Short mmCIF file of C-alpha atoms in Angstrom, two decimals:
data_model
loop_
_atom_site.label_atom_id
_atom_site.label_comp_id
_atom_site.label_asym_id
_atom_site.label_seq_id
_atom_site.Cartn_x
_atom_site.Cartn_y
_atom_site.Cartn_z
CA MET A 245 89.21 66.32 141.89
CA PHE A 246 90.64 66.64 138.36
CA ARG A 247 87.87 64.75 136.61
CA ASN A 248 84.29 64.14 137.37
CA VAL A 249 83.45 61.03 139.21
CA ARG A 250 82.67 59.14 135.91
CA GLY A 251 86.35 59.64 134.88
CA SER A 252 88.68 56.70 135.07
CA LYS A 253 91.11 56.24 138.00
CA VAL A 254 93.93 56.35 135.50
CA ARG A 255 92.92 59.81 134.34
CA PHE A 256 92.52 60.99 137.85
CA LEU A 257 95.95 59.92 138.78
CA LEU A 258 97.36 61.45 135.62
CA ALA A 259 95.83 64.78 136.45
CA PHE A 260 96.96 64.51 140.07
CA VAL A 261 100.55 63.95 138.96
CA LEU A 262 100.29 66.77 136.27
CA PHE A 263 99.11 69.22 138.90
CA PHE A 264 102.09 68.72 141.15
CA THR A 265 104.40 68.60 138.13
CA SER A 266 103.09 71.97 137.02
CA VAL A 267 103.64 73.45 140.41
CA LEU A 268 107.32 72.30 140.33
CA LEU A 269 108.02 73.41 136.74
CA PRO A 270 110.65 76.03 136.17
CA ALA A 271 109.39 79.64 136.33
CA GLY A 272 109.33 79.86 132.49
CA GLN A 273 106.47 77.42 132.42
CA HIS A 274 104.34 79.40 134.70
CA VAL A 275 101.79 82.08 133.76
CA SER A 276 103.51 85.49 133.75
CA ALA A 277 101.80 88.14 135.82
CA ALA A 278 98.56 89.17 134.26
CA PRO A 279 97.84 92.93 134.07
CA GLY A 280 96.03 94.36 137.07
CA PHE A 281 93.34 95.38 134.60
CA ALA A 282 93.23 94.00 131.07
CA LYS A 283 92.60 96.38 128.21
CA GLY A 284 92.01 93.86 125.51
CA ALA A 285 91.19 93.07 121.90
CA ASP A 286 89.92 89.82 120.35
CA ILE A 287 92.19 89.66 117.31
CA SER A 288 91.24 86.20 116.03
CA TRP A 289 90.49 87.41 112.50
CA VAL A 290 93.98 88.86 112.17
CA PRO A 291 95.65 85.74 110.61
CA SER A 292 92.90 85.24 108.06
CA MET A 293 92.81 88.94 107.14
CA GLU A 294 96.57 88.99 106.71
CA ALA A 295 96.25 85.81 104.54
CA GLN A 296 93.94 87.86 102.29
CA GLY A 297 96.29 90.72 102.03
CA TYR A 298 94.91 93.22 104.58
CA LYS A 299 97.37 95.70 106.01
CA TRP A 300 96.49 98.23 108.64
CA LYS A 301 97.34 101.93 109.08
CA ASP A 302 97.38 104.03 112.20
CA LYS A 303 95.44 107.28 112.60
CA ASN A 304 98.22 109.10 110.75
CA GLY A 305 97.98 106.87 107.76
CA VAL A 306 101.26 105.05 108.50
CA GLN A 307 101.17 101.24 107.77
CA ARG A 308 102.15 99.20 110.82
CA ASP A 309 101.66 95.90 112.41
CA ILE A 310 98.12 95.74 113.87
CA ILE A 311 99.41 94.35 117.20
CA ASP A 312 101.92 97.26 117.45
CA ILE A 313 99.15 99.77 116.74
CA LEU A 314 96.74 98.31 119.36
CA LYS A 315 99.44 98.27 122.01
CA LYS A 316 101.25 101.59 121.47
CA ASP A 317 98.38 103.76 120.27
CA TYR A 318 95.56 102.43 122.40
CA GLN A 319 97.30 100.86 125.40
CA ILE A 320 95.92 97.34 124.66
CA ASN A 321 97.82 95.05 126.93
CA SER A 322 95.96 91.77 126.32
CA VAL A 323 94.57 89.77 123.42
CA ARG A 324 91.76 87.20 123.15
CA ILE A 325 92.07 84.39 120.65
CA ARG A 326 89.50 81.76 119.76
CA VAL A 327 90.15 78.09 118.94
CA PHE A 328 87.85 75.83 117.01
CA VAL A 329 88.32 72.05 117.18
CA ASN A 330 88.51 71.02 113.50
CA PRO A 331 87.73 74.13 111.58
CA SER A 332 87.48 74.53 107.79
CA ASN A 333 89.80 76.82 106.04
CA ASP A 334 87.00 79.47 105.55
CA TYR A 335 88.66 82.71 106.51
CA GLY A 336 85.74 84.22 108.36
CA ASN A 337 84.02 81.28 109.99
CA GLY A 338 86.84 78.77 110.62
CA TYR A 339 90.60 78.91 110.07
CA MET A 340 91.50 79.27 113.80
CA ASN A 341 92.79 75.85 114.71
CA LYS A 342 95.19 75.31 117.63
CA ASP A 343 98.30 75.92 115.60
CA ARG A 344 97.25 79.27 114.06
CA ALA A 345 95.95 80.34 117.45
CA ALA A 346 99.29 79.48 119.08
CA SER A 347 101.27 81.40 116.49
CA LEU A 348 99.10 84.40 116.92
CA ALA A 349 99.43 84.10 120.77
CA GLN A 350 103.22 83.95 120.42
CA ARG A 351 103.15 87.20 118.38
CA ALA A 352 101.14 88.80 121.16
CA LYS A 353 103.38 87.57 123.91
CA ASN A 354 106.44 88.74 122.07
CA ALA A 355 104.85 92.15 122.08
CA GLY A 356 104.45 91.94 125.81
CA MET A 357 100.75 91.15 125.93
CA SER A 358 98.81 88.73 128.00
CA VAL A 359 96.62 86.06 126.28
CA MET A 360 93.10 84.85 126.73
CA LEU A 361 91.92 81.70 124.90
CA THR A 362 88.35 81.13 123.97
CA LEU A 363 87.62 77.46 123.49
CA HIS A 364 84.48 77.08 121.29
CA TYR A 365 84.29 73.28 121.52
CA SER A 366 82.88 73.31 118.02
CA ASP A 367 84.25 73.35 114.48
CA SER A 368 82.80 76.84 113.93
CA TRP A 369 80.97 79.47 115.92
CA ALA A 370 79.54 78.60 119.31
CA ASP A 371 77.17 81.23 120.67
CA PRO A 372 73.73 81.55 122.36
CA GLY A 373 71.96 80.33 119.22
CA LYS A 374 74.17 77.31 118.48
CA GLN A 375 76.50 75.07 120.37
CA THR A 376 77.08 72.44 117.77
CA LYS A 377 79.36 69.50 118.58
CA PRO A 378 82.46 69.02 116.47
CA ALA A 379 81.61 66.57 113.65
CA ALA A 380 84.12 64.07 115.07
CA TRP A 381 82.29 64.12 118.43
CA LYS A 382 78.81 63.88 117.11
CA ASN A 383 78.03 60.34 118.18
CA TYR A 384 80.04 60.28 121.39
CA THR A 385 78.51 59.08 124.69
CA PHE A 386 78.60 61.61 127.41
CA GLN A 387 81.70 60.04 128.92
CA GLN A 388 83.40 60.13 125.54
CA LEU A 389 82.32 63.78 125.26
CA MET A 390 83.97 64.66 128.54
CA ASP A 391 87.04 62.80 127.47
CA ALA A 392 87.18 64.75 124.26
CA VAL A 393 86.87 68.06 126.10
CA TRP A 394 89.62 66.97 128.45
CA ASN A 395 91.97 65.91 125.56
CA HIS A 396 91.26 68.89 123.33
CA THR A 397 91.67 71.42 126.10
CA ARG A 398 95.01 69.86 127.13
CA ASP A 399 96.05 69.63 123.51
CA VAL A 400 95.44 73.37 122.92
CA MET A 401 97.25 74.31 126.20
CA THR A 402 100.29 72.21 125.31
CA THR A 403 100.37 73.59 121.77
CA MET A 404 100.39 77.08 123.26
CA GLN A 405 103.23 76.15 125.65
CA SER A 406 105.18 74.77 122.63
CA LYS A 407 105.25 78.39 121.36
CA GLY A 408 106.33 79.67 124.76
CA VAL A 409 102.80 80.92 125.76
CA THR A 410 100.87 80.00 128.83
CA PRO A 411 97.56 81.74 128.70
CA ASP A 412 96.47 83.98 131.59
CA TRP A 413 92.80 83.14 131.06
CA VAL A 414 90.85 80.41 129.22
CA GLN A 415 87.16 80.45 128.56
CA ILE A 416 85.49 77.07 128.90
CA GLY A 417 83.12 77.55 126.03
CA ASN A 418 81.83 80.69 124.34
CA GLU A 419 78.59 82.51 125.14
CA THR A 420 77.20 79.39 126.76
CA ASN A 421 73.86 81.07 127.65
CA ASN A 422 72.09 77.67 127.39
CA GLY A 423 75.06 75.43 127.94
CA MET A 424 77.43 73.79 125.39
CA LEU A 425 77.81 70.79 123.18
CA TRP A 426 74.14 70.39 122.56
CA GLU A 427 72.08 68.34 123.20
CA ASP A 428 74.10 66.65 125.96
CA GLY A 429 75.28 69.84 127.63
CA LYS A 430 72.23 72.02 127.00
CA ALA A 431 71.62 73.80 130.33
CA SER A 432 67.85 73.99 130.05
CA VAL A 433 67.70 70.24 129.61
CA ASN A 434 70.51 69.02 131.81
CA MET A 435 72.24 71.60 134.01
CA LYS A 436 74.33 68.84 135.63
CA ASN A 437 75.82 67.73 132.29
CA TYR A 438 76.68 71.33 131.53
CA ALA A 439 78.32 71.64 134.96
CA TRP A 440 80.40 68.45 134.43
CA LEU A 441 81.58 69.69 131.01
CA VAL A 442 82.64 73.00 132.51
CA ASN A 443 84.45 70.99 135.28
CA THR A 444 86.19 68.90 132.73
CA GLY A 445 87.48 71.92 130.80
CA HIS A 446 88.45 73.70 134.02
CA ASN A 447 90.32 70.62 135.35
CA ALA A 448 92.14 70.10 132.05
CA VAL A 449 93.41 73.72 132.00
CA LYS A 450 94.56 73.35 135.66
CA SER A 451 96.37 70.13 134.89
CA ILE A 452 98.64 72.05 132.57
CA SER A 453 98.82 75.41 134.32
CA ASN A 454 97.33 75.77 137.79
CA GLY A 455 97.88 79.51 137.57
CA THR A 456 95.67 80.06 134.48
CA LYS A 457 92.21 81.28 135.35
CA THR A 458 89.17 79.65 133.81
CA MET A 459 85.98 81.50 132.87
CA VAL A 460 82.37 80.84 132.08
CA HIS A 461 81.24 83.34 129.42
CA LEU A 462 77.68 84.43 128.70
CA ALA A 463 76.30 86.93 126.27
CA ASN A 464 73.80 89.65 127.24
CA GLY A 465 75.76 90.99 130.18
CA ASP A 466 72.85 93.27 131.05
CA ASP A 467 70.48 90.30 131.67
CA ASN A 468 70.82 89.55 135.35
CA ALA A 469 68.16 86.85 135.34
CA LEU A 470 70.13 84.88 132.72
CA PHE A 471 73.29 85.00 134.84
CA VAL A 472 71.60 84.06 138.07
CA TRP A 473 69.96 81.05 136.34
CA ASN A 474 73.10 79.97 134.52
CA ILE A 475 75.90 80.73 136.89
CA GLY A 476 73.80 79.79 139.88
CA GLY A 477 72.82 76.53 138.23
CA LEU A 478 76.41 75.65 137.50
CA ILE A 479 77.53 76.34 141.05
CA ASN A 480 74.61 74.43 142.51
CA ASN A 481 75.69 71.47 140.39
CA GLY A 482 79.25 71.61 141.59
CA ALA A 483 80.98 73.35 138.66
CA ASN A 484 84.43 74.77 139.35
CA PHE A 485 85.63 77.85 137.47
CA ASP A 486 87.47 81.05 138.45
CA MET A 487 85.75 83.95 136.71
CA ILE A 488 82.59 85.10 135.05
CA ALA A 489 82.87 86.67 131.56
CA MET A 490 80.23 88.79 129.83
CA SER A 491 79.54 90.17 126.44
CA LEU A 492 77.71 93.43 125.60
CA TYR A 493 76.80 94.93 122.18
CA PRO A 494 74.63 97.97 122.81
CA SER A 495 73.16 100.43 120.30
CA ALA A 496 74.63 103.91 120.00
CA SER A 497 71.49 105.35 121.60
CA GLY A 498 71.12 102.84 124.43
CA TRP A 499 74.62 102.12 125.65
CA ASN A 500 74.34 104.16 128.85
CA THR A 501 71.49 102.05 130.10
CA ALA A 502 73.10 98.86 128.95
CA VAL A 503 76.34 99.65 130.73
CA THR A 504 74.40 100.51 133.95
CA LYS A 505 72.63 97.18 133.83
CA THR A 506 75.81 95.24 133.04
CA VAL A 507 77.75 96.85 135.88
CA ASN A 508 74.83 96.19 138.31
CA ASN A 509 74.72 92.57 137.07
CA ALA A 510 78.50 92.31 137.64
CA LYS A 511 78.04 93.59 141.27
CA ASP A 512 75.29 91.12 141.86
CA MET A 513 77.54 88.25 140.62
CA ILE A 514 80.25 89.33 142.96
CA ASN A 515 77.88 89.56 145.89
CA ARG A 516 76.31 86.17 145.17
CA TYR A 517 79.29 84.12 144.10
CA GLY A 518 82.47 86.06 144.91
CA LYS A 519 83.76 85.65 141.38
CA GLU A 520 85.96 88.02 139.43
CA ILE A 521 84.42 89.68 136.41
CA MET A 522 85.83 90.04 132.82
CA ILE A 523 84.03 91.77 129.99
CA SER A 524 85.35 89.62 127.25
CA GLU A 525 83.39 91.06 124.34
CA ILE A 526 82.13 94.51 123.55
CA GLY A 527 81.40 96.31 120.28
CA MET A 528 79.41 99.03 118.61
CA ASP A 529 78.52 99.98 115.07
CA ASN A 530 81.57 101.14 113.09
CA ASN A 531 79.80 104.29 112.02
CA GLN A 532 79.11 105.45 115.54
CA ALA A 533 82.68 106.12 116.62
CA ALA A 534 82.01 108.95 118.98
CA ALA A 535 79.36 106.93 120.85
CA GLY A 536 81.74 103.96 120.64
CA LYS A 537 84.58 105.83 122.27
CA SER A 538 82.33 107.04 125.13
CA PHE A 539 80.92 103.48 125.55
CA VAL A 540 84.40 101.94 125.75
CA ALA A 541 85.62 104.53 128.22
CA ALA A 542 82.56 104.09 130.46
CA MET A 543 82.79 100.34 130.41
CA LYS A 544 86.50 100.44 131.13
CA ASN A 545 86.19 102.84 134.01
CA GLN A 546 83.16 101.26 135.66
CA ILE A 547 84.45 97.69 135.53
CA ARG A 548 87.87 98.76 136.77
CA ASN A 549 86.12 100.19 139.86
CA LEU A 550 83.97 97.23 140.75
CA PRO A 551 83.97 96.33 144.50
CA GLY A 552 87.02 94.57 145.91
CA GLY A 553 88.98 94.95 142.70
CA LYS A 554 86.96 92.16 141.17
CA GLY A 555 86.69 93.82 137.77
CA LYS A 556 89.56 92.38 135.75
CA GLY A 557 89.23 93.80 132.18
CA VAL A 558 87.42 94.76 129.04
CA PHE A 559 88.05 93.23 125.58
CA TYR A 560 86.85 94.75 122.28
CA TRP A 561 85.77 92.15 119.73
CA GLU A 562 87.75 92.18 116.47
CA PRO A 563 88.55 95.96 116.44
CA GLN A 564 90.73 95.54 113.33
CA ALA A 565 87.71 94.39 111.31
CA THR A 566 86.68 96.82 108.52
CA PRO A 567 83.08 97.48 107.56
CA GLY A 568 81.51 94.55 105.76
CA TYR A 569 84.28 92.07 106.58
CA ASN A 570 82.96 88.51 106.76
CA ALA A 571 79.33 88.74 105.50
CA GLY A 572 78.81 92.31 106.75
CA TYR A 573 80.20 92.44 110.30
CA THR A 574 79.93 96.16 111.19
CA LYS A 575 81.21 96.54 114.69
CA GLY A 576 84.89 96.77 114.13
CA ALA A 577 86.96 99.89 114.72
CA TRP A 578 88.90 100.29 111.45
CA GLN A 579 87.52 101.88 108.27
CA SER A 580 87.61 100.70 104.71
CA ASN A 581 90.72 102.93 104.10
CA MET A 582 92.49 100.75 106.76
CA MET A 583 92.72 103.61 109.24
CA PRO A 584 91.13 103.48 112.69
CA THR A 585 88.00 105.22 113.94
CA ALA A 586 88.07 106.93 117.28
CA THR A 587 86.36 104.12 119.12
CA MET A 588 89.49 102.50 120.53
CA GLU A 589 90.59 105.82 122.02
CA GLY A 590 88.17 104.97 124.91
CA PHE A 591 90.90 102.60 126.22
CA ILE A 592 93.38 105.38 126.66
CA ASP A 593 93.76 106.70 130.16
#
């Protein structure tokens, strides 16, 4: 079904028609072939950094477009782009509305890259510590909340397609360790509501592009108990989604152990649920570039070799960020002189 049982018959019929319409659309409206293995970067801060005058250099000190550097110098074939619902114009903590996200996605596609969308379902950051409803949705009933998720998801997808981009992957929420759209969708309080919200987002994506894969994304990729509880709870409550996504931000001294635990967790998710795995966020302190390079290479190689080809990619989070950007973020891979560290070389085969 394309909506949960609470959805109206009209919406069900609309989704049913849209599904078959999408199947019959010309090839240009379908998802282009995703890479066999995504070497990716979340570049969502690029538009706001460019608006502030940032310009990047390659390792030789030559100023170039950041997307060009990532692709040609570090073999990055995919980008990850977040979308807030009604964000402020704050460069670091908002800015990425559907239109700016679609323009960035178009740039990446024109460079030959695949695109992952991260739908935060919030006006600003959604993560394990906060899953705040958009202000406009604050007083919605649960049915209205599902309708809002449905409409917003479809709106973002159609905005992307208006720029000639059909995403290969869409995250239904971001780092939803304890669910999304609190309190209604808080997993520890109501796992079924969380599952129905995931279903609604999944079904909305599929109503636009049946070939796009949906993901549930949790932080703490090395925490198997969290994933068994969350992913297992979703599946036990009837949630539909295609892939499991993970984040991992280890220390320079502890990354080997963290990678081993994350890979073992991924293998367990495959064994339990048969889902494909994406590492959609990794990062390490900017001043630990040698360890960062080794960490990226190890994660890339071990995820690529997961059983059954179920490991589908690794994405570095905001590599183009310089030290101290946006209130002191220190896990980017560019220096204050706008030249890269060695970290991203871990993606090079």
